[in-house]
Short mmCIF file of N, CA and C in Angstrom, two decimals:
data_model
loop_
_atom_site.label_atom_id
_atom_site.label_comp_id
_atom_site.label_asym_id
_atom_site.label_seq_id
_atom_site.Cartn_x
_atom_site.Cartn_y
_atom_site.Cartn_z
N MET N 1 -33.76 -7.03 1.59
CA MET N 1 -34.40 -5.74 1.76
C MET N 1 -35.11 -5.35 0.47
N ASN N 2 -36.36 -5.55 0.46
CA ASN N 2 -37.16 -5.23 -0.70
C ASN N 2 -37.85 -3.89 -0.44
N LEU N 3 -37.24 -2.81 -0.91
CA LEU N 3 -37.80 -1.47 -0.71
C LEU N 3 -38.56 -1.05 -1.97
N GLY N 4 -39.79 -0.68 -1.78
CA GLY N 4 -40.60 -0.19 -2.90
C GLY N 4 -40.44 1.32 -3.05
N PRO N 5 -41.09 1.88 -4.05
CA PRO N 5 -40.97 3.32 -4.28
C PRO N 5 -41.52 4.16 -3.13
N MET N 6 -42.57 3.70 -2.48
CA MET N 6 -43.14 4.47 -1.38
C MET N 6 -42.18 4.53 -0.18
N GLU N 7 -41.51 3.41 0.11
CA GLU N 7 -40.56 3.40 1.21
C GLU N 7 -39.39 4.33 0.94
N LEU N 8 -38.90 4.33 -0.30
CA LEU N 8 -37.80 5.22 -0.67
C LEU N 8 -38.20 6.69 -0.56
N ILE N 9 -39.41 7.02 -0.95
CA ILE N 9 -39.90 8.41 -0.85
C ILE N 9 -39.99 8.83 0.62
N VAL N 10 -40.48 7.94 1.47
CA VAL N 10 -40.58 8.25 2.90
C VAL N 10 -39.18 8.47 3.50
N ILE N 11 -38.23 7.61 3.14
CA ILE N 11 -36.86 7.77 3.63
C ILE N 11 -36.27 9.10 3.16
N LEU N 12 -36.50 9.47 1.92
CA LEU N 12 -35.99 10.73 1.37
C LEU N 12 -36.61 11.93 2.09
N ILE N 13 -37.90 11.89 2.37
CA ILE N 13 -38.58 12.99 3.07
C ILE N 13 -38.04 13.12 4.50
N VAL N 14 -37.85 12.01 5.18
CA VAL N 14 -37.31 12.05 6.54
C VAL N 14 -35.89 12.61 6.54
N ALA N 15 -35.06 12.19 5.59
CA ALA N 15 -33.70 12.71 5.50
C ALA N 15 -33.72 14.20 5.20
N LEU N 16 -34.63 14.65 4.35
CA LEU N 16 -34.75 16.07 4.02
C LEU N 16 -35.16 16.88 5.25
N LEU N 17 -36.07 16.35 6.05
CA LEU N 17 -36.50 17.05 7.26
C LEU N 17 -35.39 17.10 8.32
N ILE N 18 -34.62 16.02 8.43
CA ILE N 18 -33.57 15.97 9.46
C ILE N 18 -32.38 16.85 9.07
N PHE N 19 -31.88 16.72 7.85
CA PHE N 19 -30.65 17.40 7.45
C PHE N 19 -30.88 18.74 6.75
N GLY N 20 -32.03 18.96 6.19
CA GLY N 20 -32.33 20.21 5.51
C GLY N 20 -31.89 20.18 4.06
N PRO N 21 -32.47 21.06 3.25
CA PRO N 21 -32.17 21.05 1.81
C PRO N 21 -30.74 21.50 1.49
N LYS N 22 -30.13 22.31 2.35
CA LYS N 22 -28.76 22.78 2.07
C LYS N 22 -27.72 21.71 2.36
N ASN N 23 -27.94 20.91 3.38
CA ASN N 23 -26.96 19.91 3.79
C ASN N 23 -27.13 18.56 3.11
N LEU N 24 -28.24 18.32 2.47
CA LEU N 24 -28.50 17.02 1.85
C LEU N 24 -27.49 16.69 0.73
N PRO N 25 -27.15 17.64 -0.17
CA PRO N 25 -26.13 17.32 -1.18
C PRO N 25 -24.76 17.02 -0.56
N LYS N 26 -24.40 17.74 0.50
CA LYS N 26 -23.13 17.49 1.17
C LYS N 26 -23.12 16.10 1.79
N LEU N 27 -24.25 15.71 2.37
CA LEU N 27 -24.38 14.40 2.97
C LEU N 27 -24.23 13.30 1.92
N GLY N 28 -24.87 13.49 0.77
CA GLY N 28 -24.77 12.51 -0.31
C GLY N 28 -23.35 12.38 -0.83
N LYS N 29 -22.66 13.52 -0.95
CA LYS N 29 -21.29 13.52 -1.44
C LYS N 29 -20.38 12.79 -0.47
N SER N 30 -20.51 13.08 0.82
CA SER N 30 -19.64 12.43 1.80
C SER N 30 -19.95 10.94 1.90
N LEU N 31 -21.21 10.56 1.76
CA LEU N 31 -21.57 9.15 1.77
C LEU N 31 -20.97 8.42 0.57
N GLY N 32 -21.01 9.06 -0.59
CA GLY N 32 -20.41 8.47 -1.79
C GLY N 32 -18.90 8.31 -1.67
N GLN N 33 -18.23 9.31 -1.10
CA GLN N 33 -16.78 9.22 -0.91
C GLN N 33 -16.43 8.13 0.09
N THR N 34 -17.24 7.97 1.12
CA THR N 34 -16.99 6.93 2.11
C THR N 34 -17.11 5.55 1.48
N VAL N 35 -18.14 5.35 0.68
CA VAL N 35 -18.32 4.06 0.01
C VAL N 35 -17.15 3.80 -0.94
N LYS N 36 -16.70 4.81 -1.66
CA LYS N 36 -15.58 4.67 -2.59
C LYS N 36 -14.30 4.29 -1.84
N ASN N 37 -14.03 4.96 -0.71
CA ASN N 37 -12.83 4.66 0.07
C ASN N 37 -12.87 3.26 0.65
N VAL N 38 -14.04 2.82 1.08
CA VAL N 38 -14.16 1.47 1.62
C VAL N 38 -13.89 0.44 0.54
N ARG N 39 -14.43 0.66 -0.65
CA ARG N 39 -14.19 -0.28 -1.76
C ARG N 39 -12.71 -0.32 -2.13
N GLU N 40 -12.05 0.86 -2.21
CA GLU N 40 -10.63 0.90 -2.53
C GLU N 40 -9.81 0.21 -1.45
N GLY N 41 -10.21 0.41 -0.20
CA GLY N 41 -9.51 -0.24 0.90
C GLY N 41 -9.63 -1.74 0.85
N MET N 42 -10.80 -2.22 0.50
CA MET N 42 -10.99 -3.67 0.41
C MET N 42 -10.19 -4.25 -0.75
N GLU N 43 -10.14 -3.55 -1.88
CA GLU N 43 -9.37 -4.02 -3.02
C GLU N 43 -7.88 -3.91 -2.74
N GLY N 44 -7.47 -2.89 -2.02
CA GLY N 44 -6.06 -2.69 -1.70
C GLY N 44 -5.53 -3.77 -0.78
N ASP N 45 -6.33 -4.25 0.17
CA ASP N 45 -5.89 -5.29 1.08
C ASP N 45 -5.61 -6.59 0.34
N THR N 46 -6.47 -6.97 -0.56
CA THR N 46 -6.26 -8.21 -1.29
C THR N 46 -5.11 -8.07 -2.28
N ALA N 47 -4.93 -6.90 -2.86
CA ALA N 47 -3.84 -6.71 -3.81
C ALA N 47 -2.49 -6.70 -3.09
N GLU N 48 -2.43 -6.24 -1.86
CA GLU N 48 -1.17 -6.20 -1.13
C GLU N 48 -0.81 -7.56 -0.55
N GLU N 49 -1.78 -8.37 -0.20
CA GLU N 49 -1.50 -9.66 0.41
C GLU N 49 -0.86 -10.63 -0.57
N GLU N 50 -1.28 -10.65 -1.81
CA GLU N 50 -0.78 -11.60 -2.78
C GLU N 50 0.69 -11.38 -3.11
N PRO N 51 1.18 -10.16 -3.39
CA PRO N 51 2.60 -10.00 -3.69
C PRO N 51 3.51 -10.33 -2.51
N LYS N 52 3.05 -10.12 -1.28
CA LYS N 52 3.89 -10.44 -0.13
C LYS N 52 4.20 -11.92 -0.08
N LYS N 53 3.23 -12.75 -0.43
CA LYS N 53 3.47 -14.19 -0.45
C LYS N 53 4.49 -14.53 -1.53
N VAL N 54 4.42 -13.86 -2.67
CA VAL N 54 5.34 -14.10 -3.76
C VAL N 54 6.72 -13.60 -3.40
N GLU N 55 6.81 -12.46 -2.70
CA GLU N 55 8.09 -11.88 -2.31
C GLU N 55 8.88 -12.85 -1.44
N ALA N 56 8.24 -13.49 -0.51
CA ALA N 56 8.93 -14.40 0.39
C ALA N 56 9.59 -15.53 -0.39
N ALA N 57 8.90 -16.06 -1.38
CA ALA N 57 9.46 -17.12 -2.19
C ALA N 57 10.55 -16.58 -3.12
N ALA N 58 10.39 -15.38 -3.62
CA ALA N 58 11.35 -14.80 -4.55
C ALA N 58 12.67 -14.49 -3.88
N THR N 59 12.69 -14.11 -2.63
CA THR N 59 13.94 -13.78 -1.96
C THR N 59 14.81 -15.01 -1.75
N GLU N 60 14.20 -16.16 -1.60
CA GLU N 60 14.98 -17.38 -1.42
C GLU N 60 15.54 -17.88 -2.74
N VAL N 61 14.81 -17.73 -3.81
CA VAL N 61 15.21 -18.31 -5.08
C VAL N 61 16.08 -17.36 -5.89
N VAL N 62 15.75 -16.08 -5.90
CA VAL N 62 16.42 -15.12 -6.76
C VAL N 62 17.67 -14.60 -6.07
N ALA N 63 18.79 -14.68 -6.76
CA ALA N 63 20.03 -14.08 -6.28
C ALA N 63 20.47 -13.10 -7.35
N ASP N 64 19.86 -11.93 -7.37
CA ASP N 64 20.10 -10.91 -8.39
C ASP N 64 21.27 -10.04 -7.98
N THR N 65 22.33 -10.02 -8.77
CA THR N 65 23.52 -9.25 -8.40
C THR N 65 23.68 -7.99 -9.24
N ASP N 66 22.82 -7.78 -10.22
CA ASP N 66 22.92 -6.60 -11.07
C ASP N 66 21.96 -5.53 -10.60
N ALA N 67 22.47 -4.49 -9.97
CA ALA N 67 21.65 -3.35 -9.57
C ALA N 67 22.40 -2.08 -9.94
N ASP N 68 21.69 -1.11 -10.43
CA ASP N 68 22.29 0.16 -10.81
C ASP N 68 22.44 1.03 -9.57
N VAL N 69 23.62 1.61 -9.38
CA VAL N 69 23.89 2.45 -8.22
C VAL N 69 24.03 3.89 -8.69
N GLU N 70 23.36 4.80 -7.97
CA GLU N 70 23.41 6.21 -8.32
C GLU N 70 23.43 7.03 -7.03
N GLY N 71 24.60 7.45 -6.57
CA GLY N 71 24.71 8.25 -5.35
C GLY N 71 24.33 7.44 -4.12
N ASP N 72 23.40 7.95 -3.32
CA ASP N 72 22.95 7.27 -2.11
C ASP N 72 21.74 6.39 -2.37
N VAL N 73 21.44 6.16 -3.64
CA VAL N 73 20.26 5.39 -4.03
C VAL N 73 20.70 4.21 -4.87
N VAL N 74 20.10 3.05 -4.63
CA VAL N 74 20.34 1.86 -5.44
C VAL N 74 19.03 1.51 -6.12
N PHE N 75 19.09 1.30 -7.44
CA PHE N 75 17.91 0.90 -8.19
C PHE N 75 17.96 -0.61 -8.41
N CYS N 76 16.86 -1.25 -8.14
CA CYS N 76 16.76 -2.69 -8.33
C CYS N 76 16.72 -3.00 -9.83
N SER N 77 17.53 -3.96 -10.25
CA SER N 77 17.55 -4.31 -11.67
C SER N 77 16.35 -5.16 -12.07
N LYS N 78 15.67 -5.76 -11.09
CA LYS N 78 14.51 -6.59 -11.39
C LYS N 78 13.26 -5.76 -11.61
N CYS N 79 12.97 -4.82 -10.65
CA CYS N 79 11.73 -4.05 -10.74
C CYS N 79 11.98 -2.55 -10.94
N GLY N 80 13.22 -2.07 -10.73
CA GLY N 80 13.53 -0.67 -10.95
C GLY N 80 13.19 0.25 -9.79
N ALA N 81 12.87 -0.29 -8.63
CA ALA N 81 12.48 0.53 -7.48
C ALA N 81 13.71 1.16 -6.83
N LYS N 82 13.52 2.36 -6.26
CA LYS N 82 14.60 3.04 -5.54
C LYS N 82 14.74 2.42 -4.16
N ASN N 83 15.97 2.23 -3.74
CA ASN N 83 16.27 1.70 -2.40
C ASN N 83 17.44 2.49 -1.85
N SER N 84 17.58 2.51 -0.53
CA SER N 84 18.72 3.19 0.06
C SER N 84 19.98 2.40 -0.26
N ALA N 85 21.13 3.09 -0.25
CA ALA N 85 22.39 2.48 -0.64
C ALA N 85 22.80 1.35 0.29
N ASP N 86 22.38 1.39 1.55
CA ASP N 86 22.78 0.36 2.50
C ASP N 86 21.79 -0.81 2.56
N ALA N 87 20.77 -0.81 1.72
CA ALA N 87 19.77 -1.88 1.72
C ALA N 87 20.34 -3.13 1.06
N ALA N 88 20.06 -4.28 1.64
CA ALA N 88 20.52 -5.55 1.09
C ALA N 88 19.49 -6.15 0.13
N PHE N 89 18.20 -5.84 0.38
CA PHE N 89 17.13 -6.38 -0.45
C PHE N 89 16.24 -5.25 -0.94
N CYS N 90 15.61 -5.42 -2.09
CA CYS N 90 14.70 -4.43 -2.67
C CYS N 90 13.46 -4.32 -1.80
N SER N 91 13.06 -3.09 -1.53
CA SER N 91 11.87 -2.87 -0.68
C SER N 91 10.58 -3.19 -1.41
N LYS N 92 10.61 -3.24 -2.73
CA LYS N 92 9.38 -3.49 -3.49
C LYS N 92 9.22 -4.97 -3.85
N CYS N 93 10.26 -5.56 -4.43
CA CYS N 93 10.11 -6.95 -4.90
C CYS N 93 10.85 -7.97 -4.04
N GLY N 94 11.76 -7.52 -3.17
CA GLY N 94 12.47 -8.43 -2.28
C GLY N 94 13.69 -9.07 -2.89
N ALA N 95 14.08 -8.68 -4.10
CA ALA N 95 15.25 -9.26 -4.74
C ALA N 95 16.52 -8.76 -4.04
N LYS N 96 17.58 -9.57 -4.04
CA LYS N 96 18.84 -9.19 -3.41
C LYS N 96 19.53 -8.14 -4.27
N LEU N 97 19.99 -7.08 -3.64
CA LEU N 97 20.71 -6.01 -4.33
C LEU N 97 22.20 -6.28 -4.28
N SER N 98 22.92 -5.88 -5.32
CA SER N 98 24.37 -6.08 -5.32
C SER N 98 25.02 -5.10 -4.37
N GLU N 99 26.18 -5.44 -3.89
CA GLU N 99 26.88 -4.59 -2.93
C GLU N 99 28.05 -3.90 -3.55
#
């Protein structure tokens, strides 16, 4: 898509006529937020997929028996995440919690 300056001006004029001068800044803001959310969503999917693969391997190999217990909450000694007292494995890293 090779858009020159004249094409961009025509697109801007058409958008101004359709949406009006009051709504054009709101439209630009919402379009920018949408693009930002899509980018974060795409980055979030790839970041979440990689640790899950590592977690599966870590649960088989790691037998971690040291976990700090505080009331109805158990803290994982490997990553420090909060887990319920009846949980057998850490919800964040997948390490085995002590009983």
